[in-house]
CSV table of C-alpha atoms in Angstrom, one decimal:
chain,number,residue,atom,x,y,z
A,10,UNK,CA,-131.1,97.0,-39.4
A,11,UNK,CA,-128.3,99.2,-38.2
A,12,UNK,CA,-130.7,102.1,-37.7
A,13,UNK,CA,-133.0,99.9,-35.6
A,14,UNK,CA,-130.1,98.7,-33.4
A,15,UNK,CA,-129.0,102.3,-32.7
A,16,UNK,CA,-132.6,103.4,-31.9
A,17,UNK,CA,-133.1,100.5,-29.6
A,18,UNK,CA,-129.8,101.1,-27.8
A,19,UNK,CA,-130.6,104.8,-27.2
A,20,UNK,CA,-134.1,104.0,-26.1
A,21,UNK,CA,-132.9,101.4,-23.7
A,22,UNK,CA,-130.3,103.8,-22.3
A,23,UNK,CA,-133.2,106.1,-21.4
A,24,UNK,CA,-135.3,103.5,-19.7
A,25,UNK,CA,-135.4,104.4,-16.0
A,26,UNK,CA,-133.7,107.7,-16.7
A,27,UNK,CA,-133.9,109.9,-13.6
A,28,UNK,CA,-135.7,113.3,-14.0
A,29,UNK,CA,-135.5,115.9,-11.2
A,30,UNK,CA,-138.6,117.2,-9.6
A,31,UNK,CA,-139.6,120.7,-10.7
A,32,UNK,CA,-141.6,123.5,-9.1
A,33,UNK,CA,-142.9,126.9,-10.2
A,34,UNK,CA,-145.1,129.5,-8.6
A,35,UNK,CA,-147.8,131.7,-10.2
A,36,UNK,CA,-146.6,135.4,-10.4
A,37,UNK,CA,-149.2,136.4,-7.8
A,38,UNK,CA,-148.8,133.1,-5.8
A,39,UNK,CA,-152.3,131.9,-6.8
A,40,UNK,CA,-151.0,128.5,-7.8
A,41,UNK,CA,-148.0,126.2,-7.1
A,42,UNK,CA,-147.2,123.5,-9.7
A,43,UNK,CA,-144.9,120.5,-9.3
A,44,UNK,CA,-143.7,118.2,-12.1
A,45,UNK,CA,-142.3,114.8,-11.1
A,46,UNK,CA,-141.7,112.3,-13.8
A,47,UNK,CA,-144.7,112.4,-16.1
A,48,UNK,CA,-147.0,113.7,-13.4
A,49,UNK,CA,-148.1,117.3,-13.3
A,50,UNK,CA,-149.6,118.4,-10.0
A,51,UNK,CA,-151.1,121.9,-9.3
A,52,UNK,CA,-152.5,123.3,-6.1
A,53,UNK,CA,-154.9,126.3,-6.0
A,54,UNK,CA,-153.8,128.4,-3.1
A,55,UNK,CA,-156.7,130.8,-3.2
A,56,UNK,CA,-159.4,128.1,-3.2
A,57,UNK,CA,-157.4,125.6,-1.1
A,58,UNK,CA,-157.6,122.5,-3.3
A,59,UNK,CA,-155.8,120.7,-6.1
A,60,UNK,CA,-156.6,121.6,-9.7
A,61,UNK,CA,-158.0,119.0,-12.0
A,62,UNK,CA,-156.2,119.1,-15.4
A,63,UNK,CA,-157.8,117.8,-18.5
A,64,UNK,CA,-157.5,118.4,-22.2
A,65,UNK,CA,-160.0,117.7,-25.0
A,66,UNK,CA,-158.9,114.1,-25.4
A,67,UNK,CA,-159.5,113.5,-21.7
A,68,UNK,CA,-155.8,112.9,-21.0
A,69,UNK,CA,-154.4,115.2,-18.3
A,70,UNK,CA,-150.8,114.0,-18.0
A,71,UNK,CA,-147.7,113.6,-20.1
A,72,UNK,CA,-146.5,110.1,-21.0
A,73,UNK,CA,-142.8,110.6,-20.2
A,74,UNK,CA,-140.7,112.8,-17.9
A,75,UNK,CA,-141.6,116.5,-17.8
A,76,UNK,CA,-138.4,118.6,-18.2
A,77,UNK,CA,-139.8,122.1,-18.1
A,78,UNK,CA,-142.8,124.0,-16.6
A,79,UNK,CA,-143.6,127.6,-16.2
A,80,UNK,CA,-146.3,130.3,-15.9
A,81,UNK,CA,-146.5,133.2,-18.3
A,82,UNK,CA,-145.7,136.7,-17.0
A,83,UNK,CA,-149.5,137.5,-16.8
A,84,UNK,CA,-150.2,134.2,-15.0
A,85,UNK,CA,-153.0,133.4,-17.4
A,86,UNK,CA,-151.1,130.6,-19.2
A,87,UNK,CA,-149.0,127.7,-18.1
A,88,UNK,CA,-146.6,125.5,-20.2
A,89,UNK,CA,-145.3,122.0,-19.7
A,90,UNK,CA,-143.1,119.9,-21.9
A,91,UNK,CA,-140.6,117.1,-21.9
A,92,UNK,CA,-139.4,113.7,-23.1
A,93,UNK,CA,-142.7,112.7,-24.7
A,94,UNK,CA,-142.1,115.4,-27.3
A,95,UNK,CA,-145.3,117.2,-26.4
A,96,UNK,CA,-145.6,120.9,-25.5
A,97,UNK,CA,-148.9,121.5,-23.6
A,98,UNK,CA,-150.3,125.0,-23.0
A,99,UNK,CA,-152.9,125.4,-20.2
A,100,UNK,CA,-155.3,128.1,-19.3
A,101,UNK,CA,-155.0,128.8,-15.5
A,102,UNK,CA,-158.6,130.0,-15.3
A,103,UNK,CA,-159.9,126.5,-16.0
A,104,UNK,CA,-156.8,124.4,-16.1
A,105,UNK,CA,-157.9,123.1,-19.5
A,106,UNK,CA,-155.2,122.3,-22.1
A,107,UNK,CA,-155.9,124.9,-24.8
A,108,UNK,CA,-153.1,123.8,-27.2
A,109,UNK,CA,-150.8,120.8,-27.8
A,110,UNK,CA,-147.7,121.0,-29.9
A,111,UNK,CA,-145.8,118.0,-31.3
A,112,UNK,CA,-142.1,118.3,-31.3
A,113,UNK,CA,-139.8,116.3,-33.5
A,114,UNK,CA,-137.3,115.7,-30.6
A,115,UNK,CA,-137.5,115.7,-26.8
A,116,UNK,CA,-138.1,119.1,-25.3
A,117,UNK,CA,-135.5,120.6,-22.9
A,118,UNK,CA,-136.9,124.1,-22.3
A,119,UNK,CA,-140.0,126.2,-23.0
A,120,UNK,CA,-141.3,129.8,-22.4
A,121,UNK,CA,-144.4,131.8,-23.2
A,122,UNK,CA,-144.0,135.3,-24.6
A,123,UNK,CA,-144.8,138.3,-22.4
A,124,UNK,CA,-148.0,139.1,-24.4
A,125,UNK,CA,-149.2,135.5,-24.3
A,126,UNK,CA,-149.3,135.3,-28.1
A,127,UNK,CA,-146.5,132.7,-28.6
A,128,UNK,CA,-144.9,129.7,-27.0
A,129,UNK,CA,-141.3,128.9,-27.7
A,130,UNK,CA,-139.6,125.6,-27.0
A,131,UNK,CA,-136.1,124.1,-27.5
A,132,UNK,CA,-135.4,120.5,-28.4
A,133,UNK,CA,-132.4,118.3,-27.4
A,134,UNK,CA,-130.6,119.1,-30.7
A,135,UNK,CA,-130.4,122.8,-29.8
A,136,UNK,CA,-133.2,124.0,-32.1
A,137,UNK,CA,-135.6,126.7,-30.9
A,138,UNK,CA,-139.2,126.6,-32.3
A,139,UNK,CA,-142.1,129.0,-32.1
A,140,UNK,CA,-145.9,128.5,-32.2
A,141,UNK,CA,-148.7,131.0,-32.2
A,142,UNK,CA,-151.3,130.8,-29.4
A,143,UNK,CA,-153.8,133.0,-31.3
A,144,UNK,CA,-156.9,130.9,-32.0
A,145,UNK,CA,-157.0,131.5,-35.7
A,146,UNK,CA,-153.2,130.9,-36.1
A,147,UNK,CA,-152.6,127.8,-34.0
A,148,UNK,CA,-150.6,124.9,-35.4
A,149,UNK,CA,-149.6,121.6,-33.9
A,150,UNK,CA,-146.1,121.9,-35.3
A,151,UNK,CA,-143.5,124.5,-34.5
A,152,UNK,CA,-141.6,126.8,-36.8
A,153,UNK,CA,-137.8,127.0,-36.3
A,154,UNK,CA,-136.5,130.5,-35.4
A,155,UNK,CA,-132.9,129.9,-34.2
A,156,UNK,CA,-130.5,127.1,-33.3
A,157,UNK,CA,-127.5,126.4,-31.0
A,158,UNK,CA,-126.0,123.8,-33.4
A,159,UNK,CA,-126.4,120.5,-31.5
A,160,UNK,CA,-125.9,121.9,-28.1
A,161,UNK,CA,-128.6,121.1,-25.5
A,162,UNK,CA,-130.4,124.3,-24.5
A,163,UNK,CA,-130.9,124.3,-20.8
A,164,UNK,CA,-132.9,127.4,-20.3
A,165,UNK,CA,-135.2,129.6,-22.5
A,166,UNK,CA,-136.6,132.9,-21.4
A,167,UNK,CA,-138.2,136.1,-22.8
A,168,UNK,CA,-136.9,139.4,-21.5
A,169,UNK,CA,-139.3,141.3,-19.2
A,170,UNK,CA,-140.0,143.8,-22.0
A,171,UNK,CA,-140.6,141.1,-24.5
A,172,UNK,CA,-137.9,142.4,-26.9
A,173,UNK,CA,-135.5,139.6,-26.6
A,174,UNK,CA,-135.4,135.8,-26.3
A,175,UNK,CA,-132.6,134.3,-24.3
A,176,UNK,CA,-131.3,130.8,-24.7
A,177,UNK,CA,-128.5,129.2,-22.5
A,178,UNK,CA,-126.8,125.9,-23.3
A,179,UNK,CA,-124.4,123.3,-22.1
A,180,UNK,CA,-121.5,124.8,-24.1
A,181,UNK,CA,-121.1,127.6,-21.6
A,182,UNK,CA,-122.9,130.4,-23.6
A,183,UNK,CA,-126.0,132.5,-23.3
A,184,UNK,CA,-127.4,133.9,-26.6
A,185,UNK,CA,-129.5,137.1,-26.6
A,186,UNK,CA,-131.6,137.2,-29.7
A,187,UNK,CA,-133.9,140.1,-30.8
A,188,UNK,CA,-137.5,138.6,-30.9
A,189,UNK,CA,-138.7,139.6,-34.4
A,190,UNK,CA,-142.0,141.2,-35.2
A,191,UNK,CA,-142.6,138.4,-37.6
A,192,UNK,CA,-141.2,135.4,-35.7
A,193,UNK,CA,-142.3,132.8,-38.3
A,194,UNK,CA,-139.7,134.3,-40.7
A,195,UNK,CA,-136.9,133.4,-38.1
A,196,UNK,CA,-135.0,135.3,-35.5
A,197,UNK,CA,-131.8,136.3,-37.3
A,198,UNK,CA,-130.6,139.3,-35.3
A,199,UNK,CA,-128.3,138.4,-32.4
A,200,UNK,CA,-128.2,141.2,-29.9
A,201,UNK,CA,-125.3,139.8,-27.8
A,202,UNK,CA,-123.6,136.8,-26.3
A,203,UNK,CA,-123.1,136.5,-22.5
A,204,UNK,CA,-119.8,134.7,-22.3
A,205,UNK,CA,-117.9,133.9,-19.1
A,206,UNK,CA,-119.1,130.6,-17.6
A,207,UNK,CA,-116.4,127.9,-17.8
A,208,UNK,CA,-118.9,125.0,-17.5
A,209,UNK,CA,-122.4,124.4,-18.6
A,210,UNK,CA,-125.1,127.1,-18.0
A,211,UNK,CA,-127.9,125.4,-16.1
A,212,UNK,CA,-130.3,128.3,-15.4
A,213,UNK,CA,-131.1,132.0,-16.0
A,214,UNK,CA,-133.4,134.5,-14.3
A,215,UNK,CA,-134.2,138.2,-14.7
A,216,UNK,CA,-134.0,140.7,-11.9
A,217,UNK,CA,-135.0,144.4,-11.9
A,218,UNK,CA,-136.9,147.1,-10.1
A,219,UNK,CA,-139.0,150.1,-11.1
A,220,UNK,CA,-135.8,152.1,-11.4
A,221,UNK,CA,-134.4,149.5,-13.8
A,222,UNK,CA,-137.4,148.2,-15.7
A,223,UNK,CA,-135.5,146.5,-18.4
A,224,UNK,CA,-133.7,144.5,-15.8
A,225,UNK,CA,-130.5,142.5,-15.6
A,226,UNK,CA,-129.8,138.8,-16.2
A,227,UNK,CA,-128.7,136.3,-13.6
A,228,UNK,CA,-127.1,133.0,-14.6
A,229,UNK,CA,-125.9,129.9,-12.8
A,230,UNK,CA,-123.9,126.9,-14.0
A,231,UNK,CA,-121.5,124.0,-13.4
A,232,UNK,CA,-118.6,126.3,-12.6
A,233,UNK,CA,-119.9,127.1,-9.1
A,234,UNK,CA,-120.8,130.7,-9.9
A,235,UNK,CA,-123.8,133.0,-10.2
A,236,UNK,CA,-123.2,135.8,-12.7
A,237,UNK,CA,-124.9,139.2,-13.2
A,238,UNK,CA,-125.1,140.5,-16.8
A,239,UNK,CA,-126.1,143.6,-18.8
A,240,UNK,CA,-127.7,141.2,-21.3
A,241,UNK,CA,-128.2,143.8,-24.0
A,242,UNK,CA,-124.5,144.4,-24.4
A,243,UNK,CA,-123.3,141.0,-23.1
A,244,UNK,CA,-121.3,142.7,-20.4
A,245,UNK,CA,-120.4,140.7,-17.3
A,246,UNK,CA,-121.1,143.0,-14.3
A,247,UNK,CA,-120.3,140.7,-11.4
A,248,UNK,CA,-119.5,137.1,-10.4
A,249,UNK,CA,-120.4,135.5,-7.1
A,250,UNK,CA,-118.4,132.3,-6.3
A,251,UNK,CA,-121.2,130.6,-4.6
A,252,UNK,CA,-119.4,127.3,-4.3
A,253,UNK,CA,-116.6,128.8,-2.3
A,254,UNK,CA,-119.0,130.8,-0.2
A,255,UNK,CA,-121.0,127.6,0.6
A,256,UNK,CA,-117.8,126.0,1.9
A,257,UNK,CA,-117.0,129.1,4.1
A,258,UNK,CA,-120.6,129.4,5.4
A,259,UNK,CA,-120.8,125.8,6.5
A,260,UNK,CA,-122.0,123.5,3.8
A,261,UNK,CA,-121.0,119.9,4.1
A,262,UNK,CA,-118.1,118.6,2.1
A,263,UNK,CA,-114.3,118.2,2.0
A,264,UNK,CA,-111.9,121.0,1.8
A,265,UNK,CA,-110.2,121.8,-1.5
A,266,UNK,CA,-111.9,122.0,-4.9
A,267,UNK,CA,-115.5,123.0,-4.4
A,268,UNK,CA,-117.0,121.1,-7.3
A,269,UNK,CA,-120.4,122.7,-6.9
A,270,UNK,CA,-123.0,123.1,-9.6
A,271,UNK,CA,-125.8,125.7,-9.5
A,272,UNK,CA,-128.9,123.8,-10.4
A,273,UNK,CA,-131.5,126.6,-10.2
A,274,UNK,CA,-131.9,130.2,-9.4
A,275,UNK,CA,-134.9,132.4,-8.9
A,276,UNK,CA,-135.2,136.1,-8.1
A,277,UNK,CA,-137.7,138.5,-6.6
A,278,UNK,CA,-137.8,141.3,-9.1
A,279,UNK,CA,-139.1,144.0,-6.7
A,280,UNK,CA,-136.6,143.3,-3.9
A,281,UNK,CA,-133.4,142.2,-5.6
A,282,UNK,CA,-133.3,138.9,-3.6
A,283,UNK,CA,-131.8,135.9,-5.3
A,284,UNK,CA,-132.2,132.2,-4.2
A,285,UNK,CA,-129.7,129.7,-5.3
A,286,UNK,CA,-129.9,125.8,-5.3
A,287,UNK,CA,-126.5,124.1,-5.2
A,288,UNK,CA,-125.4,120.5,-5.6
A,289,UNK,CA,-121.9,119.3,-4.8
A,290,UNK,CA,-120.2,116.3,-6.4
A,291,UNK,CA,-119.1,114.8,-3.1
A,292,UNK,CA,-121.9,116.0,-0.8
A,293,UNK,CA,-124.8,118.5,-0.9
A,294,UNK,CA,-125.8,121.8,0.7
A,295,UNK,CA,-128.9,120.8,2.5
A,296,UNK,CA,-130.8,124.1,1.9
A,297,UNK,CA,-130.4,127.2,-0.3
A,298,UNK,CA,-128.1,130.2,-0.5
A,299,UNK,CA,-129.7,133.7,-0.5
A,300,UNK,CA,-127.9,136.5,-2.4
A,301,UNK,CA,-128.7,140.2,-2.5
A,302,UNK,CA,-128.2,142.1,-5.7
A,303,UNK,CA,-127.5,145.9,-5.5
A,304,UNK,CA,-128.6,147.0,-9.0
A,305,UNK,CA,-127.2,150.5,-8.5
A,306,UNK,CA,-123.7,149.3,-8.0
A,307,UNK,CA,-124.2,146.1,-10.1
A,308,UNK,CA,-123.0,143.8,-7.3
A,309,UNK,CA,-123.9,140.4,-6.0
A,310,UNK,CA,-123.3,139.4,-2.4
A,311,UNK,CA,-124.1,136.4,-0.2
A,312,UNK,CA,-126.7,137.2,2.5
A,313,UNK,CA,-127.3,133.9,4.2
A,314,UNK,CA,-127.2,130.1,3.8
A,315,UNK,CA,-130.5,128.6,5.0
A,316,UNK,CA,-130.0,125.0,6.0
A,317,UNK,CA,-132.6,122.3,6.7
A,318,UNK,CA,-132.9,120.0,9.7
A,319,UNK,CA,-133.5,117.0,7.4
A,320,UNK,CA,-131.9,115.8,4.3
A,321,UNK,CA,-133.2,118.2,1.7
A,322,UNK,CA,-131.3,119.3,-1.4
A,323,UNK,CA,-133.6,121.4,-3.7
A,324,UNK,CA,-133.8,120.3,-7.3
A,325,UNK,CA,-135.9,123.3,-8.2
A,326,UNK,CA,-137.0,126.7,-6.8
A,327,UNK,CA,-140.0,129.0,-7.3
A,328,UNK,CA,-140.9,132.5,-6.1
A,329,UNK,CA,-143.7,134.9,-6.8
A,330,UNK,CA,-143.3,138.6,-7.7
A,331,UNK,CA,-143.6,139.7,-4.1
A,332,UNK,CA,-140.8,137.2,-3.1
A,333,UNK,CA,-142.2,136.7,0.4
A,334,UNK,CA,-142.1,132.9,0.2
A,335,UNK,CA,-139.5,130.7,-1.5
A,336,UNK,CA,-140.9,127.4,-2.6
A,337,UNK,CA,-138.6,124.5,-3.1
A,338,UNK,CA,-138.9,120.9,-4.2
A,339,UNK,CA,-136.5,118.0,-3.7
A,340,UNK,CA,-137.0,114.7,-5.5
A,341,UNK,CA,-136.8,112.7,-8.7
A,342,UNK,CA,-138.5,110.0,-10.8
A,343,UNK,CA,-137.3,106.5,-11.6
A,344,UNK,CA,-135.1,106.3,-8.5
A,345,UNK,CA,-132.9,103.2,-8.5
A,346,UNK,CA,-133.9,100.7,-5.9
A,347,UNK,CA,-136.9,102.8,-4.7
A,348,UNK,CA,-140.3,101.3,-4.0
A,349,UNK,CA,-142.0,104.5,-5.4
A,350,UNK,CA,-141.3,105.5,-9.0
A,351,UNK,CA,-141.6,109.2,-8.0
A,352,UNK,CA,-140.6,111.2,-5.0
A,353,UNK,CA,-141.2,114.8,-4.3
A,354,UNK,CA,-140.7,116.8,-1.1
A,355,UNK,CA,-141.9,120.4,-0.9
A,356,UNK,CA,-140.6,123.0,1.6
A,357,UNK,CA,-141.2,126.7,2.0
A,358,UNK,CA,-138.9,129.4,3.4
A,359,UNK,CA,-140.9,132.5,4.6
A,360,UNK,CA,-140.1,135.8,6.2
A,361,UNK,CA,-137.7,136.8,3.3
A,362,UNK,CA,-138.5,140.4,3.7
A,363,UNK,CA,-136.2,142.4,5.9
A,364,UNK,CA,-137.3,143.3,9.4
A,365,UNK,CA,-138.3,147.0,10.0
A,366,UNK,CA,-135.6,147.4,12.6
A,367,UNK,CA,-132.9,145.4,10.9
A,368,UNK,CA,-131.1,145.2,7.6
A,369,UNK,CA,-130.5,141.5,8.0
A,370,UNK,CA,-132.7,138.9,6.5
A,371,UNK,CA,-134.3,136.6,9.1
A,372,UNK,CA,-135.8,133.7,7.0
A,373,UNK,CA,-137.7,130.8,8.6
A,374,UNK,CA,-138.1,127.3,7.2
A,375,UNK,CA,-141.8,126.5,7.7
A,376,UNK,CA,-143.0,123.3,9.3
A,377,UNK,CA,-145.4,121.2,7.3
A,378,UNK,CA,-148.4,122.4,9.2
A,379,UNK,CA,-147.3,126.1,8.6
A,380,UNK,CA,-147.0,125.8,4.8
A,381,UNK,CA,-149.6,127.8,2.8
A,382,UNK,CA,-152.3,125.4,1.9
A,383,UNK,CA,-151.3,123.1,4.7
A,384,UNK,CA,-151.6,119.3,4.5
A,385,UNK,CA,-153.9,119.5,1.5
A,386,UNK,CA,-151.2,121.1,-0.5
A,387,UNK,CA,-148.5,118.6,0.6
A,388,UNK,CA,-150.8,115.7,-0.1
A,389,UNK,CA,-151.4,117.0,-3.6
A,390,UNK,CA,-147.9,118.1,-4.5
A,391,UNK,CA,-146.0,115.4,-2.7
A,392,UNK,CA,-148.5,112.6,-3.1
A,393,UNK,CA,-148.2,112.0,0.6
A,394,UNK,CA,-148.0,114.2,3.7
A,395,UNK,CA,-145.5,111.9,5.5
A,396,UNK,CA,-142.7,111.9,2.9
A,397,UNK,CA,-140.4,113.8,5.4
A,398,UNK,CA,-139.7,110.5,7.2
A,399,UNK,CA,-138.0,109.0,4.1
A,400,UNK,CA,-134.6,110.4,4.8
A,401,UNK,CA,-132.6,107.7,3.0
A,402,UNK,CA,-134.8,107.9,-0.1
A,403,UNK,CA,-134.4,111.7,-0.2
A,404,UNK,CA,-130.7,111.4,0.0
A,405,UNK,CA,-130.7,108.8,-2.8
A,406,UNK,CA,-132.8,111.2,-4.9
A,407,UNK,CA,-130.2,113.9,-4.4
A,408,UNK,CA,-127.4,111.6,-5.6
A,409,UNK,CA,-129.5,110.3,-8.5
A,410,UNK,CA,-130.2,113.9,-9.7
A,411,UNK,CA,-126.5,114.8,-9.6
A,412,UNK,CA,-125.7,111.8,-11.7
A,413,UNK,CA,-128.5,112.6,-14.1
A,414,UNK,CA,-127.4,116.2,-14.5
A,415,UNK,CA,-123.9,115.1,-15.2
A,416,UNK,CA,-125.0,112.6,-17.8
A,417,UNK,CA,-127.3,115.2,-19.5
A,418,UNK,CA,-125.0,118.2,-19.6
A,419,UNK,CA,-121.6,116.6,-20.3
A,420,UNK,CA,-121.2,115.6,-23.9
A,421,UNK,CA,-121.0,111.9,-24.7
A,422,UNK,CA,-118.0,110.6,-26.6
A,423,UNK,CA,-118.8,108.2,-29.4
A,424,UNK,CA,-116.4,106.1,-31.5
A,425,UNK,CA,-115.8,107.1,-35.1
A,426,UNK,CA,-117.8,104.1,-36.3
A,427,UNK,CA,-120.9,104.9,-34.1
A,428,UNK,CA,-120.7,108.6,-35.0
A,429,UNK,CA,-120.8,107.8,-38.7
A,430,UNK,CA,-123.6,105.3,-38.1
A,431,UNK,CA,-125.7,107.9,-36.2
A,432,UNK,CA,-125.0,110.5,-39.0
A,433,UNK,CA,-126.2,108.0,-41.6
A,434,UNK,CA,-129.3,107.2,-39.7
A,435,UNK,CA,-130.3,110.9,-39.4
A,436,UNK,CA,-129.6,111.5,-43.1
A,437,UNK,CA,-131.7,108.5,-44.1
A,438,UNK,CA,-134.6,109.8,-42.1
A,439,UNK,CA,-134.4,113.2,-43.7
A,440,UNK,CA,-134.5,111.6,-47.2
A,441,UNK,CA,-137.6,109.6,-46.3
A,442,UNK,CA,-139.4,112.8,-45.3
């Protein structure tokens, strides 16, 4: 009876839980994908129409909020996962679901290995699992390879050379683990820890050039910073105080403590350009911050803040290998008081390459009719072409996402009685298994 009451209370607390809209771009910008709530929307930029996604059971969508999406490095595979405890792997040639994995807990992060042989995912209890994608070795259950001991993993990535798997969490740390030759035996060799953030780590991304093929690691978090790391040694190379810079360069907000959180970062590997999405506790930066990364001197510097004319606070960013266009989405699902259960607004910043006669970036925010794919793309990814007029709803979405992130990444405090009851419930379940 006690177990049932706890389960019902926790399930009720998740009813209507806000999930931020996500966006990701194919490495060669062949596709753009948006996840909003339980809906997965993909647009084929080469052919100019939306992709139809079906699996063998005839069900194309998840049944609960999607929390992570991403293409493999080759662009041949795509992964989606979230609160319905399903990890779906799709072939981008046909957009058929080629494999579905069942997780014991809700999934917070997922990544596909560089050789497309494995998919790894993390659950809300900080456990990282691995599944083979080889046809003769596929299994619908994952094998545990490492754990963060009850700390939510916010980001999971394979290094560009495939030698390491990186996991970041809400307890301020980034773990760099050697990806084993036999992953089903576990990943026991820790290469390094990247320690320096003073609040939760929300996102990581790799950056590198032909001169630095192994690359470097970028991380962002709740402490208003973007940090550059030599991840093989765990050495912090540089820290950019993006919250303070956002104040100086004209973001909205009161003077004093910045209180910014970096919600997403993405990098253009071949040009050392970094885009940063920032949310502030009091108000938001309506746009993105662009950083340049000098890999020879190991330094980050702010290049420009690109602001929007309308209320637009990105919840997720995406960029192809070329880095010519920056794709952004703002929105959330289960918005309180909203007529629509989901809201997604897509914007694109172009001209990110430096002009031939100038060292300064001159980016341009594209109008809706200028976006690659045009109104067909917006109708597919947003659900409507005319979402731009819903200023109040977009502002409400930004506020809801801030609250949802705070609730997710700040640890809940339970009474001693409830803590013991939860512990007993989990132990009982293990005994039944």
